């Protein structure tokens, strides 16, 4: 199969999917793995610092993940150009996404520095809220300086996935987080003559690693020798797709921010336990999402080249592989329920609270395998408007009501994680119907 300009559109074999998915898995897993390591380092400082990290990580998660269109939207647009053999236009999407990353990132830094204190105080709440907020505030102020770098890396991942290069992003991201992982315990505990910064040392280590990785993504654009000037028509087109993806991500973040804030009302042990399991959930979601990354790239290229049958083949293969992976992960974490939580904290109050969300995590994994695979297919097709609507409805009907009812009736983590499970089931119904309808199969680069 070939695109319009003769660029090969490779068959959706298991080997081809794996060749894209495994490096993408490394990229997706690098940050959650580092955050899990960070949790383990900070967890030795006690429940208060761990709760402070939970609130800080919640803020940073909102800031960095809110603009996922810089990655996912860029992949969809770049992949279609790549499918017709126009690599220069595909890389050009990355240049414009990088301009957006820098502009938006700088704006966010200023906003966070001005508003961090009331934001952290609002999220912490509860009987221990003042102490948790005091612990979290310095971490948030330092870590937010990395937001432009995080967004530059997202844009870089986006265009490289679009041209079906998932190896270089892996090298860049792993290098940055490896530096952070070395620095984190040194700066938190003051080892080897380093200053003992406590929780703030975690933020400094993260800041340094993120900017090192961003520098490598800048270099990759220079190597391509693409025109670096801003192009308003391309920027506008990216923002149109970004609008729907931003609203979709807002729905996610409204849910997760609410969940973290409500968990904090039940005390430091509850919010710390919630953060540990949520971080594991995020990590496992991204493990499954590596197959969805392959789907984005292959589906976008196939649709750009007008190969609709090929796009459908990718959708089915990736969904099958991802579902099997979800079932396997569920079995693994069910077996490890008594041992794995102790890796992240030795605080008995936190360990006692982990049991409830842990089994919700296990039950959700097979459903997540299907949902995330189809998400990748629809993102690759640029079906952003439908995904926006499906996510908003699922959040408003499923997740948010149960979270706030948990606060009103004292259901605690049981109610919060029931909401997350309902959210996932509703999303499964929506995206399953969409992919079976075939309405996402639209050819061309527009």
GROMACS .gro file of C-alpha atoms in nm, residues 5 41 43 52 88 100 109 184-186 193 200 242 272 323 337 376 379 397 405 408 422:
model
   22
    5UNK     CA    1   0.302   1.066  -0.306
   41UNK     CA    2   1.151   0.873   4.814
   43UNK     CA    3   0.706   0.860   5.133
   52UNK     CA    4   0.182   1.756   5.025
   88UNK     CA    5   0.806   1.851   0.564
  100UNK     CA    6   0.218   2.706   2.115
  109UNK     CA    7   0.408   2.978   3.491
  184UNK     CA    8   1.581   1.332   4.365
  185UNK     CA    9   1.714   1.134   4.666
  186UNK     CA   10   2.029   1.345   4.675
  193UNK     CA   11   2.704   1.659   5.021
  200UNK     CA   12   1.128   2.082   4.770
  242UNK     CA   13  -0.712   2.166   2.046
  272UNK     CA   14  -0.196   0.976   5.051
  323UNK     CA   15  -0.781  -0.593   2.599
  337UNK     CA   16  -0.227  -0.672   4.649
  376UNK     CA   17  -0.618   0.593   2.019
  379UNK     CA   18  -0.762   1.037   1.819
  397UNK     CA   19  -2.330   1.171   3.477
  405UNK     CA   20  -2.192   1.251   4.724
  408UNK     CA   21  -2.176   1.472   5.163
  422UNK     CA   22  -1.875   0.444   3.654
   0.00000   0.00000   0.00000
